[in-house]
Amino acid sequence: MTTNGPVPILFDVYGTLLDTASVTRACDMLARGRGEEIAGLWRAKQLEYTWLRTGAGRYANFQAVTEAALRHAVQAIGVRVTEDALSALSGAYLMLDPFPEVASALTRLRGAGHRLGVLSNGLPEMLGPALARAGLEGLLDPVLSADAVHRYKPHPRVYAMGPAALGMPAAEILFVSANGWDVAGAGWAGYRTFWVNRRGAPPEELEVSPSATGPTLDALAEALGVGGPNGVR
Amino acid sequence: MTTNGPVPILFDVYGTLLDTASVTRACDMLARGRGEEIAGLWRAKQLEYTWLRTGAGRYANFQAVTEAALRHAVQAIGVRVTEDALSALSGAYLMLDPFPEVASALTRLRGAGHRLGVLSNGLPEMLGPALARAGLEGLLDPVLSADAVHRYKPHPRVYAMGPAALGMPAAEILFVSANGWDVAGAGWAGYRTFWVNRRGAPPEELEVSPSATGPTLDALAEALGVGGPNGVR
């Protein structure tokens, strides 16, 4: 993708920098052999609840939504768990693993002069520890949370925080997400977008396309002319 | 559930009166043995797109959303299909089968003096033929479509059409849906609600509960003191 020098880049967090599937092992301890199923349903329900609450104008914060989604997921799977176990598992969202290439790719992008930040559904008190644990905290500023506007993506007021914080129009900011629907939302809001299509998914049929697509953040760095990971090591 | 005489009842349509899984056979003709998978993904994506578009303020009508969701679903499954086949399959949404007890239960409810209507995401031109084909058309008035407000459930403006059309507060209307999230949306909007929990699903964790729950519309009729199907035949 063509840019005139460094551009500010805002990243989605869950699924893009941090791997939501990394709770699978913790879920597997609840019900042996069914961790992947629980983790998948948990994540799907978490997103569904953010969309429903935003559509209905019934905001609850991301920690509450995450816990509610887990509660539904374990009941749907038919597992009996204690409140303590639910609460411990909810805490796993503070300790998600980053995808393997993330720290290296962000370091190179930052080194090439790009300003990097995040724009996430997560609460500041969830994002801070999770990004710090993943070794990313010092690389990211601003850290923007949907909680500030009490709505979730893809509500336009969430995406409007980017231009407000950076003092420039959305069209001059690159928004990066692995969630196709989030890329669509940012595109609707006027951003340039890069879709990290980690799973080779088909495009979302929402009448707006990403500016560019690649399988990992290394592909993003390459698309911005920052060179591959091998040249840096 | 206690009522003082007949109450007006508004029904959801897709999944409540009409069985969205009844497209499975048609989907199976696209990819033998994978009809159930396609039908399930199609329905999930259709709902997802209604929520995303409502959250983002990017309305497209239910026919367009239904076709877009099908297009995504067949690509996700990896099936190659012609535009003609997609178009024919989209038409299957005009010919969904009603659940087996629906005509009998609605007839009894109507006979007992309850006014019956529908409040649906579907376009009027989708609802009319589908309800007529299912033998339900004469039983239902009003037929309210979300298209009138260019938003989808659970946006409050959709549910507000009920009190406006019936000339009474939501608290005096019973809203009936098999979709747990739709029951939550109606509850948030102030309706009394009955959840037709056809699959024995766990409750949605959205901080609002149905007024009553049962497995079919026969259970609704019984809850309203209208007697079982055997007494009527």
Short mmCIF file of C-alpha atoms in Angstrom, two decimals:
data_model
loop_
_atom_site.label_atom_id
_atom_site.label_comp_id
_atom_site.label_asym_id
_atom_site.label_seq_id
_atom_site.Cartn_x
_atom_site.Cartn_y
_atom_site.Cartn_z
CA MET A 1 0.00 0.00 0.00
CA THR A 2 1.32 3.46 -0.86
CA THR A 3 1.95 6.02 1.89
CA ASN A 4 3.81 9.33 1.93
CA GLY A 5 6.16 8.55 4.79
CA PRO A 6 5.17 7.22 8.21
CA VAL A 7 1.44 7.00 9.03
CA PRO A 8 -0.18 6.66 12.43
CA ILE A 9 -1.50 3.12 12.91
CA LEU A 10 -4.24 2.07 15.31
CA PHE A 11 -4.51 -1.63 16.14
CA ASP A 12 -7.41 -3.66 17.36
CA VAL A 13 -6.29 -5.80 20.33
CA TYR A 14 -8.38 -8.98 20.83
CA GLY A 15 -7.71 -11.38 17.99
CA THR A 16 -5.27 -8.96 16.32
CA LEU A 17 -2.41 -8.42 18.82
CA LEU A 18 -3.57 -10.91 21.49
CA ASP A 19 -4.72 -14.44 20.71
CA THR A 20 -8.18 -15.01 22.23
CA ALA A 21 -7.73 -18.72 21.55
CA SER A 22 -4.91 -18.74 24.10
CA VAL A 23 -7.56 -19.20 26.83
CA THR A 24 -8.17 -22.67 25.37
CA ARG A 25 -5.79 -24.40 27.78
CA ALA A 26 -7.45 -22.73 30.78
CA CYS A 27 -10.89 -23.69 29.40
CA ASP A 28 -9.69 -27.24 28.95
CA MET A 29 -9.13 -27.46 32.69
CA LEU A 30 -12.87 -26.80 33.20
CA ALA A 31 -13.90 -29.64 30.90
CA ARG A 32 -11.15 -31.86 29.59
CA GLY A 33 -11.10 -32.09 25.80
CA ARG A 34 -13.67 -29.33 25.34
CA GLY A 35 -11.47 -26.28 25.90
CA GLU A 36 -11.44 -25.29 22.24
CA GLU A 37 -15.23 -25.51 22.04
CA ILE A 38 -15.68 -23.41 25.21
CA ALA A 39 -13.11 -20.81 24.09
CA GLY A 40 -14.75 -20.48 20.66
CA LEU A 41 -18.26 -20.14 22.04
CA TRP A 42 -17.06 -17.73 24.73
CA ARG A 43 -15.48 -15.42 22.16
CA ALA A 44 -18.48 -15.60 19.79
CA LYS A 45 -20.91 -14.83 22.62
CA GLN A 46 -18.70 -12.00 23.89
CA LEU A 47 -18.88 -10.32 20.48
CA GLU A 48 -22.62 -11.01 20.17
CA TYR A 49 -23.28 -9.35 23.53
CA THR A 50 -21.25 -6.26 22.56
CA TRP A 51 -23.29 -5.91 19.34
CA LEU A 52 -26.65 -6.51 21.05
CA ARG A 53 -25.93 -4.08 23.87
CA THR A 54 -24.74 -1.38 21.46
CA GLY A 55 -27.77 -1.88 19.19
CA ALA A 56 -30.14 -1.69 22.14
CA GLY A 57 -28.32 1.17 23.88
CA ARG A 58 -27.67 -1.03 26.96
CA TYR A 59 -23.98 -0.68 27.68
CA ALA A 60 -22.23 -2.86 30.24
CA ASN A 61 -18.45 -2.80 30.48
CA PHE A 62 -16.22 -5.32 28.67
CA GLN A 63 -15.25 -7.16 31.84
CA ALA A 64 -18.95 -7.72 32.69
CA VAL A 65 -19.73 -8.74 29.09
CA THR A 66 -16.77 -11.12 29.03
CA GLU A 67 -17.89 -12.78 32.28
CA ALA A 68 -21.52 -13.02 31.10
CA ALA A 69 -20.43 -14.60 27.82
CA LEU A 70 -18.32 -17.19 29.67
CA ARG A 71 -21.25 -17.99 31.97
CA HIS A 72 -23.47 -18.60 28.92
CA ALA A 73 -20.79 -20.63 27.13
CA VAL A 74 -20.21 -23.07 29.98
CA GLN A 75 -23.98 -23.57 30.40
CA ALA A 76 -24.39 -24.14 26.65
CA ILE A 77 -21.70 -26.81 26.81
CA GLY A 78 -23.42 -28.33 29.84
CA VAL A 79 -20.52 -27.96 32.26
CA ARG A 80 -21.12 -27.29 35.95
CA VAL A 81 -18.57 -24.88 37.38
CA THR A 82 -18.20 -22.93 40.59
CA GLU A 83 -18.30 -19.12 40.74
CA ASP A 84 -14.63 -19.24 41.75
CA ALA A 85 -13.73 -21.19 38.62
CA LEU A 86 -15.68 -18.78 36.40
CA SER A 87 -14.03 -15.84 38.03
CA ALA A 88 -10.56 -17.36 37.66
CA LEU A 89 -11.19 -18.13 34.00
CA SER A 90 -12.44 -14.59 33.33
CA GLY A 91 -9.10 -13.45 34.67
CA ALA A 92 -7.46 -15.35 31.80
CA TYR A 93 -8.48 -12.46 29.55
CA LEU A 94 -5.87 -10.36 31.35
CA MET A 95 -3.19 -12.86 30.40
CA LEU A 96 -3.77 -13.62 26.73
CA ASP A 97 -0.70 -14.51 24.69
CA PRO A 98 0.30 -12.19 21.83
CA PHE A 99 0.53 -13.74 18.37
CA PRO A 100 4.16 -14.78 17.78
CA GLU A 101 5.12 -12.04 15.29
CA VAL A 102 3.53 -9.12 17.12
CA ALA A 103 6.34 -7.73 19.28
CA SER A 104 8.89 -7.97 16.47
CA ALA A 105 6.63 -6.42 13.84
CA LEU A 106 5.53 -3.55 16.10
CA THR A 107 9.13 -2.86 17.08
CA ARG A 108 10.14 -2.59 13.42
CA LEU A 109 7.17 -0.39 12.55
CA ARG A 110 7.93 1.90 15.46
CA GLY A 111 11.60 1.96 14.48
CA ALA A 112 10.59 3.10 10.98
CA GLY A 113 8.85 6.13 12.50
CA HIS A 114 5.22 5.00 12.51
CA ARG A 115 3.22 6.10 15.52
CA LEU A 116 1.37 3.07 16.95
CA GLY A 117 -1.70 2.96 19.17
CA VAL A 118 -4.68 0.77 19.95
CA LEU A 119 -8.44 1.22 19.66
CA SER A 120 -10.17 -1.59 21.55
CA ASN A 121 -13.45 -2.70 23.11
CA GLY A 122 -11.46 -3.60 26.24
CA LEU A 123 -11.46 -1.63 29.47
CA PRO A 124 -8.27 0.34 30.21
CA GLU A 125 -7.75 -1.86 33.29
CA MET A 126 -7.90 -4.96 31.07
CA LEU A 127 -5.74 -3.57 28.28
CA GLY A 128 -2.94 -2.23 30.48
CA PRO A 129 -1.95 -5.52 32.17
CA ALA A 130 -2.57 -7.61 29.02
CA LEU A 131 -0.39 -5.41 26.79
CA ALA A 132 2.31 -5.14 29.47
CA ARG A 133 2.43 -8.91 29.93
CA ALA A 134 2.76 -9.29 26.16
CA GLY A 135 5.72 -6.90 26.18
CA LEU A 136 3.91 -4.33 24.02
CA GLU A 137 3.02 -1.55 26.43
CA GLY A 138 5.88 0.84 25.71
CA LEU A 139 5.24 0.62 21.96
CA LEU A 140 1.62 1.80 22.04
CA ASP A 141 0.31 5.32 22.56
CA PRO A 142 -2.57 6.17 22.62
CA VAL A 143 -4.42 3.23 24.18
CA LEU A 144 -8.06 4.08 23.35
CA SER A 145 -10.94 2.17 24.97
CA ALA A 146 -14.55 2.00 23.78
CA ASP A 147 -15.48 2.39 27.44
CA ALA A 148 -14.92 6.14 27.06
CA VAL A 149 -18.01 6.39 24.83
CA HIS A 150 -20.04 3.53 26.40
CA ARG A 151 -20.59 1.86 23.05
CA TYR A 152 -18.83 -0.99 21.27
CA LYS A 153 -17.50 -1.37 17.76
CA PRO A 154 -18.76 -0.92 15.09
CA HIS A 155 -20.54 2.17 16.50
CA PRO A 156 -19.13 5.28 14.76
CA ARG A 157 -18.46 7.01 18.09
CA VAL A 158 -15.89 4.34 18.96
CA TYR A 159 -13.95 4.83 15.72
CA ALA A 160 -14.26 8.63 16.09
CA MET A 161 -11.91 8.45 19.09
CA GLY A 162 -8.97 7.82 16.75
CA PRO A 163 -9.11 11.08 14.77
CA ALA A 164 -9.93 12.97 18.00
CA ALA A 165 -6.89 11.59 19.82
CA LEU A 166 -4.48 11.93 16.89
CA GLY A 167 -5.75 15.30 15.66
CA MET A 168 -6.16 14.24 12.04
CA PRO A 169 -8.91 12.86 9.80
CA ALA A 170 -9.60 9.10 9.75
CA ALA A 171 -8.51 8.98 6.10
CA GLU A 172 -4.92 9.73 7.24
CA ILE A 173 -4.91 6.93 9.85
CA LEU A 174 -4.39 3.22 9.15
CA PHE A 175 -6.62 0.92 11.19
CA VAL A 176 -5.46 -2.69 11.54
CA SER A 177 -7.64 -5.58 12.69
CA ALA A 178 -7.87 -9.34 12.28
CA ASN A 179 -11.65 -9.12 12.70
CA GLY A 180 -13.23 -8.64 9.27
CA TRP A 181 -16.31 -6.93 10.70
CA ASP A 182 -14.06 -4.48 12.62
CA VAL A 183 -12.20 -3.64 9.39
CA ALA A 184 -15.61 -2.97 7.80
CA GLY A 185 -16.62 -0.73 10.70
CA ALA A 186 -13.39 1.28 10.43
CA GLY A 187 -13.82 1.51 6.66
CA TRP A 188 -17.35 2.85 7.15
CA ALA A 189 -15.84 5.41 9.57
CA GLY A 190 -13.42 6.60 6.87
CA TYR A 191 -10.13 4.98 7.92
CA ARG A 192 -7.65 3.32 5.62
CA THR A 193 -7.67 -0.31 6.73
CA PHE A 194 -5.47 -3.39 6.77
CA TRP A 195 -7.12 -6.76 7.38
CA VAL A 196 -4.87 -9.27 9.12
CA ASN A 197 -6.65 -12.30 7.74
CA ARG A 198 -5.00 -14.83 10.04
CA ARG A 199 -7.31 -17.73 9.14
CA GLY A 200 -7.78 -17.24 5.42
CA ALA A 201 -11.44 -16.31 5.94
CA PRO A 202 -13.62 -15.16 3.04
CA PRO A 203 -14.36 -11.41 2.93
CA GLU A 204 -17.26 -10.05 4.95
CA GLU A 205 -20.13 -9.12 2.64
CA LEU A 206 -20.70 -5.64 4.05
CA GLU A 207 -20.17 -3.48 0.96
CA VAL A 208 -16.82 -2.08 2.14
CA SER A 209 -13.42 -3.62 1.45
CA PRO A 210 -10.09 -3.38 3.29
CA SER A 211 -7.47 -1.10 1.70
CA ALA A 212 -5.08 -4.07 1.92
CA THR A 213 -4.96 -7.58 3.38
CA GLY A 214 -2.25 -9.94 4.59
CA PRO A 215 -1.91 -12.98 6.84
CA THR A 216 0.14 -11.49 9.72
CA LEU A 217 1.60 -8.23 11.04
CA ASP A 218 4.81 -9.11 9.19
CA ALA A 219 2.80 -8.73 5.99
CA LEU A 220 1.61 -5.34 7.22
CA ALA A 221 5.20 -4.25 7.86
CA GLU A 222 6.22 -5.43 4.40
CA ALA A 223 3.26 -3.62 2.81
CA LEU A 224 4.54 -0.45 4.48
CA GLY A 225 8.06 -1.07 3.17
CA VAL A 226 9.52 -1.83 6.59
CA GLY A 227 11.19 -5.09 5.52
CA GLY A 228 10.77 -8.64 6.75
CA PRO A 229 11.65 -10.02 10.18
CA ASN A 230 14.82 -11.69 8.87
CA GLY A 231 16.41 -8.40 7.86
CA VAL A 232 16.06 -7.13 11.41
CA ARG A 233 17.20 -10.04 13.54
CA MET B 1 -48.63 -16.33 33.47
CA THR B 2 -51.47 -14.20 34.85
CA THR B 3 -53.42 -11.89 32.56
CA ASN B 4 -56.71 -10.04 33.01
CA GLY B 5 -58.50 -11.39 29.95
CA PRO B 6 -57.11 -11.42 26.39
CA VAL B 7 -53.82 -9.59 25.73
CA PRO B 8 -52.42 -8.48 22.38
CA ILE B 9 -49.54 -10.73 21.36
CA LEU B 10 -46.73 -9.83 18.94
CA PHE B 11 -44.69 -12.69 17.51
CA ASP B 12 -41.22 -12.77 16.08
CA VAL B 13 -41.26 -14.62 12.75
CA TYR B 14 -37.88 -16.19 11.81
CA GLY B 15 -37.12 -19.05 14.16
CA THR B 16 -40.36 -18.50 16.10
CA LEU B 17 -43.21 -19.07 13.62
CA LEU B 18 -41.11 -20.12 10.62
CA ASP B 19 -38.29 -22.66 10.83
CA THR B 20 -35.10 -21.15 9.41
CA ALA B 21 -33.60 -24.66 9.41
CA SER B 22 -36.14 -25.64 6.76
CA VAL B 23 -33.75 -24.24 4.12
CA THR B 24 -31.41 -27.11 4.99
CA ARG B 25 -32.71 -29.36 2.21
CA ALA B 26 -32.27 -26.61 -0.37
CA CYS B 27 -28.73 -25.93 0.96
CA ASP B 28 -27.97 -29.63 0.76
CA MET B 29 -28.53 -29.45 -2.99
CA LEU B 30 -25.66 -26.93 -3.21
CA ALA B 31 -23.25 -29.21 -1.38
CA ARG B 32 -24.45 -32.68 -0.59
CA GLY B 33 -24.17 -33.55 3.09
CA ARG B 34 -23.30 -29.99 4.13
CA GLY B 35 -26.77 -28.43 4.01
CA GLU B 36 -27.11 -28.22 7.77
CA GLU B 37 -23.73 -26.55 8.10
CA ILE B 38 -24.53 -24.00 5.37
CA ALA B 39 -28.01 -23.27 6.79
CA GLY B 40 -26.61 -22.77 10.30
CA LEU B 41 -23.79 -20.48 9.17
CA TRP B 42 -26.17 -18.57 6.87
CA ARG B 43 -28.57 -17.84 9.74
CA ALA B 44 -25.77 -16.90 12.17
CA LYS B 45 -24.20 -14.54 9.62
CA GLN B 46 -27.59 -13.03 8.76
CA LEU B 47 -28.12 -12.09 12.41
CA GLU B 48 -24.53 -10.85 12.77
CA TYR B 49 -24.94 -8.54 9.79
CA THR B 50 -28.21 -7.10 11.18
CA TRP B 51 -26.48 -6.34 14.48
CA LEU B 52 -23.37 -4.86 12.86
CA ARG B 53 -25.33 -2.67 10.46
CA THR B 54 -27.60 -1.41 13.23
CA GLY B 55 -24.63 -0.70 15.52
CA ALA B 56 -22.82 1.17 12.76
CA GLY B 57 -25.90 2.98 11.45
CA ARG B 58 -25.49 1.31 8.02
CA TYR B 59 -28.90 -0.13 7.20
CA ALA B 60 -29.44 -2.43 4.22
CA ASN B 61 -32.74 -4.24 3.83
CA PHE B 62 -33.31 -7.79 5.07
CA GLN B 63 -33.37 -9.31 1.60
CA ALA B 64 -29.94 -7.78 0.84
CA VAL B 65 -28.58 -8.86 4.24
CA THR B 66 -29.94 -12.39 3.76
CA GLU B 67 -28.29 -12.68 0.34
CA ALA B 68 -24.99 -11.25 1.61
CA ALA B 69 -24.98 -13.70 4.52
CA LEU B 70 -25.58 -16.63 2.17
CA ARG B 71 -22.76 -15.45 -0.09
CA HIS B 72 -20.39 -15.38 2.89
CA ALA B 73 -21.60 -18.74 4.20
CA VAL B 74 -21.00 -20.63 0.95
CA GLN B 75 -17.53 -19.08 0.62
CA ALA B 76 -16.71 -19.98 4.22
CA ILE B 77 -17.70 -23.58 3.49
CA GLY B 78 -15.60 -23.48 0.33
CA VAL B 79 -18.42 -24.24 -2.12
CA ARG B 80 -18.41 -22.75 -5.63
CA VAL B 81 -21.89 -21.74 -6.74
CA THR B 82 -23.34 -19.71 -9.59
CA GLU B 83 -25.16 -16.42 -9.08
CA ASP B 84 -28.32 -18.18 -10.24
CA ALA B 85 -27.98 -20.83 -7.55
CA LEU B 86 -27.39 -18.18 -4.86
CA SER B 87 -30.38 -16.24 -6.04
CA ALA B 88 -32.61 -19.33 -6.08
CA LEU B 89 -31.50 -20.27 -2.59
CA SER B 90 -32.15 -16.76 -1.27
CA GLY B 91 -35.68 -17.26 -2.54
CA ALA B 92 -36.00 -20.17 -0.11
CA TYR B 93 -36.47 -17.59 2.64
CA LEU B 94 -39.87 -16.81 1.11
CA MET B 95 -40.88 -20.46 1.49
CA LEU B 96 -39.82 -21.43 5.00
CA ASP B 97 -41.93 -24.06 6.72
CA PRO B 98 -43.80 -23.09 9.88
CA PHE B 99 -43.07 -25.12 13.01
CA PRO B 100 -45.65 -27.91 13.25
CA GLU B 101 -47.74 -26.52 16.11
CA VAL B 102 -47.92 -22.92 14.90
CA ALA B 103 -51.17 -22.79 12.88
CA SER B 104 -53.11 -24.75 15.49
CA ALA B 105 -51.80 -22.75 18.45
CA LEU B 106 -52.39 -19.38 16.77
CA THR B 107 -55.90 -20.42 15.76
CA ARG B 108 -56.74 -21.34 19.35
CA LEU B 109 -55.22 -18.13 20.73
CA ARG B 110 -57.17 -16.08 18.21
CA GLY B 111 -60.34 -18.03 19.03
CA ALA B 112 -59.87 -17.15 22.70
CA GLY B 113 -59.96 -13.46 21.81
CA HIS B 114 -56.25 -12.60 21.76
CA ARG B 115 -55.21 -10.14 19.08
CA LEU B 116 -52.17 -11.54 17.26
CA GLY B 117 -49.57 -9.70 15.19
CA VAL B 118 -45.94 -9.93 14.18
CA LEU B 119 -42.89 -7.71 14.71
CA SER B 120 -40.08 -8.90 12.45
CA ASN B 121 -36.77 -7.93 10.87
CA GLY B 122 -38.18 -9.16 7.54
CA LEU B 123 -39.31 -6.95 4.70
CA PRO B 124 -43.10 -6.73 4.16
CA GLU B 125 -42.60 -8.34 0.73
CA MET B 126 -40.78 -11.27 2.39
CA LEU B 127 -43.23 -11.65 5.30
CA GLY B 128 -46.43 -11.56 3.22
CA PRO B 129 -45.69 -14.55 0.95
CA ALA B 130 -43.97 -16.53 3.72
CA LEU B 131 -46.85 -16.16 6.19
CA ALA B 132 -49.45 -16.81 3.48
CA ARG B 133 -47.66 -19.98 2.39
CA ALA B 134 -47.59 -21.14 6.01
CA GLY B 135 -51.35 -20.58 6.25
CA LEU B 136 -50.97 -17.87 8.91
CA GLU B 137 -51.72 -14.66 7.05
CA GLY B 138 -55.35 -14.21 8.05
CA LEU B 139 -54.52 -14.70 11.72
CA LEU B 140 -51.98 -11.87 12.01
CA ASP B 141 -52.63 -8.14 12.16
CA PRO B 142 -50.59 -5.96 12.38
CA VAL B 143 -47.60 -7.24 10.42
CA LEU B 144 -44.84 -4.86 11.54
CA SER B 145 -41.48 -4.75 9.75
CA ALA B 146 -38.21 -3.28 11.06
CA ASP B 147 -37.78 -1.86 7.57
CA ALA B 148 -40.14 0.98 8.55
CA VAL B 149 -37.48 2.36 10.94
CA HIS B 150 -34.36 1.23 9.00
CA ARG B 151 -32.88 -0.49 12.03
CA TYR B 152 -32.89 -4.09 13.22
CA LYS B 153 -33.67 -5.67 16.57
CA PRO B 154 -32.68 -5.11 19.31
CA HIS B 155 -32.77 -1.36 18.53
CA PRO B 156 -35.47 0.27 20.70
CA ARG B 157 -37.08 1.96 17.70
CA VAL B 158 -38.00 -1.44 16.27
CA TYR B 159 -39.77 -2.55 19.45
CA ALA B 160 -41.43 0.89 19.76
CA MET B 161 -43.50 0.07 16.66
CA GLY B 162 -45.63 -2.34 18.73
CA PRO B 163 -47.04 0.15 21.23
CA ALA B 164 -47.44 2.73 18.43
CA ALA B 165 -49.47 0.33 16.25
CA LEU B 166 -51.56 -1.09 19.09
CA GLY B 167 -52.11 2.18 20.93
CA MET B 168 -51.06 0.88 24.33
CA PRO B 169 -47.87 0.70 26.43
CA ALA B 170 -45.40 -2.14 25.87
CA ALA B 171 -46.11 -3.41 29.40
CA GLU B 172 -49.63 -4.39 28.22
CA ILE B 173 -48.36 -6.32 25.18
CA LEU B 174 -46.90 -9.83 25.20
CA PHE B 175 -43.91 -10.33 22.91
CA VAL B 176 -43.11 -13.90 21.90
CA SER B 177 -39.84 -15.06 20.36
CA ALA B 178 -37.74 -18.20 20.14
CA ASN B 179 -34.60 -16.05 19.93
CA GLY B 180 -33.33 -15.44 23.45
CA TRP B 181 -31.59 -12.20 22.49
CA ASP B 182 -34.85 -10.92 20.92
CA VAL B 183 -36.72 -11.68 24.15
CA ALA B 184 -34.05 -9.68 25.99
CA GLY B 185 -34.45 -6.78 23.54
CA ALA B 186 -38.23 -6.75 24.02
CA GLY B 187 -37.81 -6.98 27.80
CA TRP B 188 -35.45 -3.98 27.71
CA ALA B 189 -38.14 -2.16 25.70
CA GLY B 190 -40.72 -2.81 28.45
CA TYR B 191 -42.79 -5.68 26.99
CA ARG B 192 -43.98 -8.73 28.85
CA THR B 193 -42.19 -11.59 27.14
CA PHE B 194 -42.54 -15.31 26.48
CA TRP B 195 -39.45 -17.22 25.37
CA VAL B 196 -40.21 -20.19 23.11
CA ASN B 197 -37.08 -22.10 24.05
CA ARG B 198 -37.35 -24.69 21.28
CA ARG B 199 -33.86 -26.14 21.77
CA GLY B 200 -33.53 -26.12 25.54
CA ALA B 201 -30.87 -23.41 25.36
CA PRO B 202 -29.43 -21.82 28.51
CA PRO B 203 -30.65 -18.28 29.29
CA GLU B 204 -28.93 -15.34 27.66
CA GLU B 205 -26.82 -13.49 30.24
CA LEU B 206 -28.14 -10.00 29.46
CA GLU B 207 -29.54 -8.98 32.86
CA VAL B 208 -33.19 -9.26 31.78
CA SER B 209 -35.32 -12.41 32.04
CA PRO B 210 -38.39 -13.57 30.10
CA SER B 211 -41.73 -13.23 31.95
CA ALA B 212 -42.31 -16.90 31.12
CA THR B 213 -40.71 -19.70 29.07
CA GLY B 214 -41.94 -22.85 27.36
CA PRO B 215 -40.79 -25.20 24.60
CA THR B 216 -43.46 -24.49 21.93
CA LEU B 217 -46.42 -22.23 21.12
CA ASP B 218 -48.67 -24.90 22.65
CA ALA B 219 -46.96 -24.13 25.97
CA LEU B 220 -47.70 -20.44 25.38
CA ALA B 221 -51.38 -21.21 24.78
CA GLU B 222 -51.50 -23.32 27.93
CA ALA B 223 -49.77 -20.58 29.93
CA LEU B 224 -52.56 -18.24 28.78
CA GLY B 225 -55.22 -20.77 29.79
CA VAL B 226 -56.23 -21.58 26.22
CA GLY B 227 -55.99 -25.36 26.64
CA GLY B 228 -53.92 -27.95 24.85
CA PRO B 229 -54.14 -28.99 21.21
CA ASN B 230 -55.94 -32.24 22.06
CA GLY B 231 -58.95 -30.47 23.49
CA VAL B 232 -59.43 -28.59 20.25
CA ARG B 233 -59.00 -31.25 17.59
#
